[in-house]
Short mmCIF file of C-alpha atoms in Angstrom, two decimals:
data_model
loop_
_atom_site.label_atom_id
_atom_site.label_comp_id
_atom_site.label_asym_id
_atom_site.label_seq_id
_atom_site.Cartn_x
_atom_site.Cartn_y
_atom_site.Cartn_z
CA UNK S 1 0.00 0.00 0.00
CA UNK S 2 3.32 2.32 1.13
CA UNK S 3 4.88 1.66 -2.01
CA UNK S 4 1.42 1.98 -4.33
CA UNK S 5 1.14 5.57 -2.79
CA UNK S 6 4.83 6.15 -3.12
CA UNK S 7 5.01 5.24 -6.95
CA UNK S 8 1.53 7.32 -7.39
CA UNK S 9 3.27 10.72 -5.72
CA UNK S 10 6.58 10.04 -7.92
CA UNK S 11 4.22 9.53 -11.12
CA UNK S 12 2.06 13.05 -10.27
CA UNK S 13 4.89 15.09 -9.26
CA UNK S 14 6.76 14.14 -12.81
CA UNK S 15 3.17 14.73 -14.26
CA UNK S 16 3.26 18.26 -12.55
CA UNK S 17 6.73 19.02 -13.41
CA UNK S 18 6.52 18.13 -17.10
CA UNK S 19 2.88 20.51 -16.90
CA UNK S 20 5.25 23.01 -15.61
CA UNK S 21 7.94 22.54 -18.75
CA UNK S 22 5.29 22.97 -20.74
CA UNK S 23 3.48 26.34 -19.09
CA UNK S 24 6.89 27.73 -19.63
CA UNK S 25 7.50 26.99 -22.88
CA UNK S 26 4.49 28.61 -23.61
CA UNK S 27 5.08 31.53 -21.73
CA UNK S 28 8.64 31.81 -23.36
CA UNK S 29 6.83 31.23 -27.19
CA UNK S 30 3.68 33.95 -25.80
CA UNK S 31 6.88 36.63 -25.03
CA UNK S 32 8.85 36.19 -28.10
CA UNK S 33 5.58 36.50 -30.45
CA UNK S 34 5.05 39.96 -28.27
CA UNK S 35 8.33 41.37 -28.71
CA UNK S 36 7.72 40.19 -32.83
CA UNK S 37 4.50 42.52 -32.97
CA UNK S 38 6.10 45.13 -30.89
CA UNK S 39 9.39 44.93 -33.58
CA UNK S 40 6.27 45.03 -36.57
CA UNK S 41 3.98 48.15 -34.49
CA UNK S 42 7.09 49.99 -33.64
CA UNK S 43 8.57 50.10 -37.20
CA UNK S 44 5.68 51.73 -38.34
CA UNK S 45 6.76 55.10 -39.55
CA UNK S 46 4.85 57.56 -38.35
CA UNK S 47 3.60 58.86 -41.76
CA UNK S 48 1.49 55.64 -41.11
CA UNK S 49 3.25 53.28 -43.62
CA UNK S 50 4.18 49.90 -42.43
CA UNK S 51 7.31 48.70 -43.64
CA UNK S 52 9.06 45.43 -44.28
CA UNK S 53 10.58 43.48 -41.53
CA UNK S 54 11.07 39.96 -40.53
CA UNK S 55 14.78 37.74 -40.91
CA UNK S 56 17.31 39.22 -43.69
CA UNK S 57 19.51 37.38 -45.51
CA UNK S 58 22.80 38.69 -45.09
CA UNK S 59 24.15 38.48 -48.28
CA UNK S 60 21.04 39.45 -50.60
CA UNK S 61 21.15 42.49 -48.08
CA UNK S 62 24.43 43.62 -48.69
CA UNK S 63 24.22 43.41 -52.62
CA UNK S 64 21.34 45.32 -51.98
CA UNK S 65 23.23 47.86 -50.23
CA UNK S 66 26.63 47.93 -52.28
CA UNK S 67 23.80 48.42 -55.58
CA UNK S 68 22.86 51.31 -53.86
CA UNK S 69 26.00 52.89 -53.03
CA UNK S 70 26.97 52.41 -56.53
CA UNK S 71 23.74 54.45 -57.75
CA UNK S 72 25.48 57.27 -56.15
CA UNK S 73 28.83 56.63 -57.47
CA UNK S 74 30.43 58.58 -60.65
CA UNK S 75 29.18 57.29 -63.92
CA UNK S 76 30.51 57.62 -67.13
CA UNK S 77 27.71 58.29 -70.05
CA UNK S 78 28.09 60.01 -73.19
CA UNK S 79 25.91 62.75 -72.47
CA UNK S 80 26.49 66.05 -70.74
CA UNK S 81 26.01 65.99 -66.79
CA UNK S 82 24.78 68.47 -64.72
CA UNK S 83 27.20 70.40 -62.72
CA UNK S 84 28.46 69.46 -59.57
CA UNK S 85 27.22 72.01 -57.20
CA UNK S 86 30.47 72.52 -55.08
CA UNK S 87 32.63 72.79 -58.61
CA UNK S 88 30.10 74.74 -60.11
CA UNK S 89 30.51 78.63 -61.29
CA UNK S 90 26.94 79.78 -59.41
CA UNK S 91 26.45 78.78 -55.64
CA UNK S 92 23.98 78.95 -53.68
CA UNK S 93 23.65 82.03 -51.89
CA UNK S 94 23.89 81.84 -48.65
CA UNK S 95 20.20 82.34 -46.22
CA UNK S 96 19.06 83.27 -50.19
CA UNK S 97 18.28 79.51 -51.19
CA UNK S 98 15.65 77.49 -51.19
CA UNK S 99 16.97 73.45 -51.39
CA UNK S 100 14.95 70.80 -52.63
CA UNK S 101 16.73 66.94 -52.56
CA UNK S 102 16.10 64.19 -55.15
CA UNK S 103 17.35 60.97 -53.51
CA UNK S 104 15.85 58.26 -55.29
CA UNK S 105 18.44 56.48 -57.92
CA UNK S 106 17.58 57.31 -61.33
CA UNK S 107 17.55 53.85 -63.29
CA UNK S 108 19.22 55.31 -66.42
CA UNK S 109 20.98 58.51 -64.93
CA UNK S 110 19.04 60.57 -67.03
CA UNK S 111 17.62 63.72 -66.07
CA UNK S 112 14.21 63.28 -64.53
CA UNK S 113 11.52 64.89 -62.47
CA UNK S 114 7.40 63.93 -62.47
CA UNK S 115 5.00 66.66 -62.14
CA UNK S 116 4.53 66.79 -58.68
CA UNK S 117 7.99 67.37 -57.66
CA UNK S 118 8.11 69.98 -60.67
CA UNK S 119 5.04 71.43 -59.59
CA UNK S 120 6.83 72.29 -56.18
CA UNK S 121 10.05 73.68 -57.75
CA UNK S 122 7.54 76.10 -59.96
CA UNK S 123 5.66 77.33 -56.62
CA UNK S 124 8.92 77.87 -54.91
CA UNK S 125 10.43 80.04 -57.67
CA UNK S 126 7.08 82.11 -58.63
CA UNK S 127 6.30 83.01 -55.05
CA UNK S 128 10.34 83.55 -54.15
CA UNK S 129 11.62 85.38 -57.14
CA UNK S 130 14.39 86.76 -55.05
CA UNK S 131 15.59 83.54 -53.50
CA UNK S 132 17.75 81.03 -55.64
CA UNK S 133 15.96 77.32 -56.03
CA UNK S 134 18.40 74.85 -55.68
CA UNK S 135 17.59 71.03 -56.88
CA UNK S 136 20.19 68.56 -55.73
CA UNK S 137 20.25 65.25 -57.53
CA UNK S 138 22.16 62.61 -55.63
CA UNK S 139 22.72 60.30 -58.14
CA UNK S 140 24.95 61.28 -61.14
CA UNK S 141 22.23 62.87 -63.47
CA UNK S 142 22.93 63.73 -67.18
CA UNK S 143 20.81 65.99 -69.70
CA UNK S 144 19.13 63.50 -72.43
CA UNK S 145 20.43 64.12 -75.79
CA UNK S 146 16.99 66.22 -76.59
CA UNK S 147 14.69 67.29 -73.27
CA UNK S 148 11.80 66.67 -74.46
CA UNK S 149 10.09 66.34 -70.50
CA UNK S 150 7.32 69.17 -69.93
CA UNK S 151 8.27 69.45 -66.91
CA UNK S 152 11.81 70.14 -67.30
CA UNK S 153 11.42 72.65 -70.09
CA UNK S 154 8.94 74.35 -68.25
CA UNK S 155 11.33 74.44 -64.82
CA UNK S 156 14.13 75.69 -66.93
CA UNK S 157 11.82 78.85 -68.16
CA UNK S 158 12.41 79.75 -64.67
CA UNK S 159 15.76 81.99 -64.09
CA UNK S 160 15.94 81.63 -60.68
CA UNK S 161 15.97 77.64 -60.84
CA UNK S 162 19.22 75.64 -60.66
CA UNK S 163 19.58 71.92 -61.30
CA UNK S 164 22.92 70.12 -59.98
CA UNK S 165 24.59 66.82 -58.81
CA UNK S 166 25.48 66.32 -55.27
CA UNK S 167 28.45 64.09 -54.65
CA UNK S 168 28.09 62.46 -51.47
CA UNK S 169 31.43 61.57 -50.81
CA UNK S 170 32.78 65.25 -51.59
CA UNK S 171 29.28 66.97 -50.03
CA UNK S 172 30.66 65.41 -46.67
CA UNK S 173 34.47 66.65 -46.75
CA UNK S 174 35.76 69.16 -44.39
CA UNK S 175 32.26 68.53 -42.30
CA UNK S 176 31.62 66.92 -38.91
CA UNK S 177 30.03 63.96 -41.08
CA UNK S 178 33.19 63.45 -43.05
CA UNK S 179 34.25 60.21 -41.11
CA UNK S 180 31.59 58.88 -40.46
CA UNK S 181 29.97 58.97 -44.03
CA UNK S 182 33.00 57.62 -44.50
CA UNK S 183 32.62 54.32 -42.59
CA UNK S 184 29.02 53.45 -44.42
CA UNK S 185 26.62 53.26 -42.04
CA UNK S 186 24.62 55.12 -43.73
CA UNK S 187 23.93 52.36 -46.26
CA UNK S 188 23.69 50.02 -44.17
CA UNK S 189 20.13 51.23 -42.92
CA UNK S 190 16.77 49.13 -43.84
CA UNK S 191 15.77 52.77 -44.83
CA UNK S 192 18.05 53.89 -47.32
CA UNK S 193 16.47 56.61 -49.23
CA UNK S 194 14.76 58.01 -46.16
CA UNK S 195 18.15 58.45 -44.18
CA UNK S 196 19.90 59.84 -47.49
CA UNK S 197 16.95 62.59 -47.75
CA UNK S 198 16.95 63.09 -43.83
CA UNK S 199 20.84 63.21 -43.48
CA UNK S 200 21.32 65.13 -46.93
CA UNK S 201 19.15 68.02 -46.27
CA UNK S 202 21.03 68.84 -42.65
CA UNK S 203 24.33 69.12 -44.75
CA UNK S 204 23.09 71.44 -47.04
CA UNK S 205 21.44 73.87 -44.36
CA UNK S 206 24.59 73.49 -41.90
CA UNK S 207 26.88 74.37 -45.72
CA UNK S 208 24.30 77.22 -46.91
CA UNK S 209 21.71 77.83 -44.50
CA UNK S 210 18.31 79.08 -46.04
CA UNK S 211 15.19 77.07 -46.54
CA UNK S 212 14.32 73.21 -47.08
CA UNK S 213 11.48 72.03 -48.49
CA UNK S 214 9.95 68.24 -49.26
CA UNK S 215 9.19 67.99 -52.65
CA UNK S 216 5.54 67.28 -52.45
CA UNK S 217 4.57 70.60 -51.13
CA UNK S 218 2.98 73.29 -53.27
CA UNK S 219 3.69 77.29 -51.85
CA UNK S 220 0.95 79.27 -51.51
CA UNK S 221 3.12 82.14 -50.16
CA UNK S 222 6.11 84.20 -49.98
CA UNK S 223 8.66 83.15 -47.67
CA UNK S 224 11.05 86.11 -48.49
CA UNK S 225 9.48 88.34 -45.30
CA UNK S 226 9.73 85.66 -42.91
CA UNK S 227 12.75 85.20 -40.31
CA UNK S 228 15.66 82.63 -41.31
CA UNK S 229 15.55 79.52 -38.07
CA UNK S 230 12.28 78.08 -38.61
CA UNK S 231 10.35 74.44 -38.74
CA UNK S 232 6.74 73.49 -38.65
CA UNK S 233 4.31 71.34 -35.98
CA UNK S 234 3.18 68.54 -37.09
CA UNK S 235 1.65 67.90 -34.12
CA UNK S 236 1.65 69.00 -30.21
CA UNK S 237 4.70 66.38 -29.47
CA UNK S 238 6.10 66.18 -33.13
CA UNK S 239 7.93 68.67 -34.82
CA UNK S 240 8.44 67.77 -38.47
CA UNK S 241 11.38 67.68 -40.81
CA UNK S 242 9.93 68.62 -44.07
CA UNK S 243 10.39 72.46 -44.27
CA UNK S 244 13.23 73.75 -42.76
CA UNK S 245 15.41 76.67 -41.95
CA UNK S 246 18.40 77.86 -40.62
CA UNK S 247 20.97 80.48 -41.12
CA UNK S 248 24.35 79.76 -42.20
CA UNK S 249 26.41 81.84 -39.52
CA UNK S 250 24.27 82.45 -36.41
CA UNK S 251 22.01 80.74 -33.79
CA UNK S 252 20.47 78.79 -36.71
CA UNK S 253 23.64 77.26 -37.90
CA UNK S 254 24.11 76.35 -33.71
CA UNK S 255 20.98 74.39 -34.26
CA UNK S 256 21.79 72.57 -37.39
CA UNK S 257 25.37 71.75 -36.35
CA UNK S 258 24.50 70.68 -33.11
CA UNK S 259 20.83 68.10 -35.07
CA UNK S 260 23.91 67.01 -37.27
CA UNK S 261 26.17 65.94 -34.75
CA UNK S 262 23.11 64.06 -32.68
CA UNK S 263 22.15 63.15 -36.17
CA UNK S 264 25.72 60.87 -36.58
CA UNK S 265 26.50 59.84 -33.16
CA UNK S 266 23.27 58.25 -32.26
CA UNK S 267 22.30 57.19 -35.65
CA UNK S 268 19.76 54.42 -36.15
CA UNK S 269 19.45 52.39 -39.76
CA UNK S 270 16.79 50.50 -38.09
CA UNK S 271 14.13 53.39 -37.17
CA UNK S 272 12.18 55.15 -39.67
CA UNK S 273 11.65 58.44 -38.46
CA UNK S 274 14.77 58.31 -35.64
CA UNK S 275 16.89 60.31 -37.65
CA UNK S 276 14.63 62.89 -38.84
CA UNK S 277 11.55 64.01 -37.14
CA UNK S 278 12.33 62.90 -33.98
CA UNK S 279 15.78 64.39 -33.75
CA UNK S 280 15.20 67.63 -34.36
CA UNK S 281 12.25 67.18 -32.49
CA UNK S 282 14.54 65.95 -29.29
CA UNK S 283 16.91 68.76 -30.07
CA UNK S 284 14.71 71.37 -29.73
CA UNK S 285 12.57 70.04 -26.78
CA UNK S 286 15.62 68.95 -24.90
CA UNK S 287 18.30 71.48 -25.85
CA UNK S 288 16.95 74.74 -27.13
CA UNK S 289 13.21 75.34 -26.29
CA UNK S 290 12.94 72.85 -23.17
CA UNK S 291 9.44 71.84 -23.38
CA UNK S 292 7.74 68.72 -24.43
CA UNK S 293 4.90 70.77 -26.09
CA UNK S 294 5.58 72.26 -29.50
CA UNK S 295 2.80 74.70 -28.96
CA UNK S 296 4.78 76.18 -26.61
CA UNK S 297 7.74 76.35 -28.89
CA UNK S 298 7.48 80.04 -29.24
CA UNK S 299 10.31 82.34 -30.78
CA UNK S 300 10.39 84.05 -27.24
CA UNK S 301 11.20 80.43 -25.53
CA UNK S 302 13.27 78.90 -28.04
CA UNK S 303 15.90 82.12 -28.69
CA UNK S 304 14.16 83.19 -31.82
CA UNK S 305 13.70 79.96 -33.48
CA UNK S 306 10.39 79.73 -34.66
CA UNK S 307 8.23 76.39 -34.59
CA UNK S 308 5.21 77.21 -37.04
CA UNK S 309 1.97 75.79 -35.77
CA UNK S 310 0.58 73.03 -37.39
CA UNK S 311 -1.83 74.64 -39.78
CA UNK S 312 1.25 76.84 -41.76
CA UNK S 313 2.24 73.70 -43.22
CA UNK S 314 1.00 70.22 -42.07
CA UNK S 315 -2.79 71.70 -41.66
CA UNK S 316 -4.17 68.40 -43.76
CA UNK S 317 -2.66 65.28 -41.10
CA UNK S 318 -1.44 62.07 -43.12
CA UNK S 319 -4.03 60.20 -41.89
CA UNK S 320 -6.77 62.33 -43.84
CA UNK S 321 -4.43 62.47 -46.96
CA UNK S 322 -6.70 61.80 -49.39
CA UNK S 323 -8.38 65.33 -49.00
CA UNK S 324 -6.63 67.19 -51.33
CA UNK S 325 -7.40 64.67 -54.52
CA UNK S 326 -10.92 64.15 -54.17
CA UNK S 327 -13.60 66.80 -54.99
CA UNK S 328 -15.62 65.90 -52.29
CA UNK S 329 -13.47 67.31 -50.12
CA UNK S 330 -12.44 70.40 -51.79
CA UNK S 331 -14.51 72.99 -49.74
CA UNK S 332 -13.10 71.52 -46.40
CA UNK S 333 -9.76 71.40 -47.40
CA UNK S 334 -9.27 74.83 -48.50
CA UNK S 335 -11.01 75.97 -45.72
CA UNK S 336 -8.33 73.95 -43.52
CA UNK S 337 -6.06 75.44 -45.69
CA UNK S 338 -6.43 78.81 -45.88
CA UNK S 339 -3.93 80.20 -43.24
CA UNK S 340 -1.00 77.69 -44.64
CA UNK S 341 2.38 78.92 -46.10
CA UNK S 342 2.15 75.75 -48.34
CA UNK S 343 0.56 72.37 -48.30
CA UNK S 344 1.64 68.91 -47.95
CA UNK S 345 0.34 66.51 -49.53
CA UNK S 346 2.11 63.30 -47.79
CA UNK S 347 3.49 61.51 -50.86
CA UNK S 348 4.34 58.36 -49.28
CA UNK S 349 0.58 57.74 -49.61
CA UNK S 350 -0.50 59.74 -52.03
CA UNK S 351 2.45 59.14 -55.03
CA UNK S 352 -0.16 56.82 -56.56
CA UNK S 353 -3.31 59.43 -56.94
CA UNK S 354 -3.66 60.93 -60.18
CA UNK S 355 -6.53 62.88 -61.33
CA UNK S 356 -7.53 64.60 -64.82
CA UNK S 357 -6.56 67.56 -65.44
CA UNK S 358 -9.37 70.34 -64.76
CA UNK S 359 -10.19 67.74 -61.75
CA UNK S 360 -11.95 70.40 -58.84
CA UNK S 361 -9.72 68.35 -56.30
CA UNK S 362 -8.09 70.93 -54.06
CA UNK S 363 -4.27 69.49 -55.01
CA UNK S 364 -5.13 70.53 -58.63
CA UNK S 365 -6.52 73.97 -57.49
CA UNK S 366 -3.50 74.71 -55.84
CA UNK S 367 -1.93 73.46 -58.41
CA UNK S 368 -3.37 75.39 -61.53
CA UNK S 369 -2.91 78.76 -59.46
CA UNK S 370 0.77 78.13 -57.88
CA UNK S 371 2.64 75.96 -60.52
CA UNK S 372 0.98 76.92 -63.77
CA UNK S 373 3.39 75.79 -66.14
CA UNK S 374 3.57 72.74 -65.09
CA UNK S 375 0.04 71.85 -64.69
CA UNK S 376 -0.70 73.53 -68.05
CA UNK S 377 1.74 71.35 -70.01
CA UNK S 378 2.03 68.44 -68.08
CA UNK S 379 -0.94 66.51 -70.21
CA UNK S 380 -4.13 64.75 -70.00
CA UNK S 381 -3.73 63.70 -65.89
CA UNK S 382 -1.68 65.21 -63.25
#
């Protein structure tokens, strides 16, 4: 009977133990699917896109990577290039110049631009006629034999327009970035083009100073009254990256040296927006306006930098995109609108939305009235 009862408590507590095994492999299995999600929610940018993750292969990654290094790298075609803007005749002038960046690698290394990014370069140079327009292509980019693009022809009408390559590797000499572009961690990032454009247009305020702008904007006003050292709200924690301005010699060109040199040291390849809105949104809460709310980001607290509220240039959010390109909306959205220096119309949702032209969407209203030539010759759908 002793040993029947013995032998039972030996067969239960193995029973138990191997119940226990399995709780905890369950609980280890319940954790790691957790900390997957959280990897998937937390690389969302926060445009709202979700992007790509899971296990890499190593090696496709870093063919990937080396093809995309190479995009940027000299080329040699039989065609006439555009001029390297730091061995070209006409600079920028300095807190005069308007920047726009094309990062994306141009398949054939011809010159290229589609009519939204035109129509942005247009309403920059018609509402700035005394501030230069710089476009910086940072791929090798030649003129075709015959330009026969709209778009270009109608950008090059323009005499305050400039189109030039940007050599990374000699954009970064004699800069704080210099080594460190250097050792390639920049192409290393799951977010190539992103970093590029975020790193890129820091080195050409901290270099010039003046104004940055995204290139799916359209300008509705002047900026030649307004104060160099500026950025926009995108939102009351979020200060936003795509129009931008510093001086090149004073408390602006602190600012931009000091987002720059975050920018490098604590650089993340793995973080969508880590390098862009959030670090000059750290830099200024943290280091130059201390306080968490950009409402209260006023040019008294912050030394005479200016944070724009949200409706002078992110007035339509990105989750509501879809606004400006469908004439049901129209009436709203210029009444949302109305106050804004220039509108954003979040192209990493809306690159695929094209409407006829004469369409009463408010994108083409703004559009017909701010960027004529282009949306004049650009054809049947814009």
């Amino acid at each position: 009977m002793i040993a029947d009862q013995e032998e039972h408590f030996i067969v239960t507590r193995k029973h138990k133990k191997c119940a226990l095994m399995r709780a905890q492999i369950k609980l280890l299995l319940l954790v790691a699917l957790l900390m997957i999600l959280s990897f998937v929610y937390f690389s969302k940018n926060e445009n709202g896109d979700n992007v790509t993750v899971g296990v890499t292969d190593t090696a496709h990654s870093e063919n990937a990577n080396n093809d995309y290094v190479n995009c940027f790298r000299d080329k040699k075609i039989n065609s006439i290039r555009l001029e390297e803007i730091l061995r070209s005749d006409r600079l920028p002038r300095k807190d005069k110049t308007i920047f726009f960046h094309v990062t994306n690698c141009l398949s054939n290394g011809f010159l290229d631009l589609n009519s939204r990014q035109s129509c942005a370069i247009e309403s920059a140079a018609l509402k700035n006629p005394s501030f230069d327009v710089f476009v910086l292509f940072a791929s090798p980019t030649f003129f075709p034999e015959t330009i026969r693009s709209p778009a270009i022809l109608s950008l090059l009408r323009y005499r305050n327009v400039f189109l030039r390559n940007n050599n990374l590797w000699n954009y970064t000499k004699d800069t704080p970035a210099e080594e460190w572009f250097k050792s390639g961690a920049l192409f290393k990032s799951f977010f190539v083009t992103a970093h590029v454009s975020d790193f890129l247009r820091l080195m050409t305020l901290w270099r010039w100073g003046g104004i940055y702008m995204d290139l799916d904007v359209i300008v509705k006003e002047s900026f030649e009254t307004i104060d160099l050292n500026f950025a926009g709200a995108e939102s009351d924690i979020l200060v936003a990256n795509g129009v931008m301005s510093f001086d090149s010699s004073g408390f602006g060109h602190y600012i931009v040296d000091l987002i720059l040199k975050k920018f490098i040291g604590d650089f993340r390849g793995d973080i969508w927006a880590h390098n862009g809105p959030s670090r000059i949104t750290g830099v200024l809460m943290n280091d130059i306006c201390k306080t968490n709310v950009t409402r209260n980001m006023t040019a008294e607290r912050c030394h005479g930098f200016q944070v724009f509220p949200v409706n002078k240039f992110y007035a339509i959010h990105y989750s509501i995109w879809n606004y400006f390109f469908e004439e049901k909306f129209l009436s709203q959205t210029l009444e949302m609108t109305k106050d804004s220096l220039l509108i954003h119309v979040w192209n990493k949702m809306s690159s695929e939305s094209k409407f006829k032209v004469g369409t009463q969407a408010a994108y083409g209203v703004y559009a017909e009235k701010f960027c004529p030539l282009i949306y004049s010759s650009i054809g049947e759908y814009f």
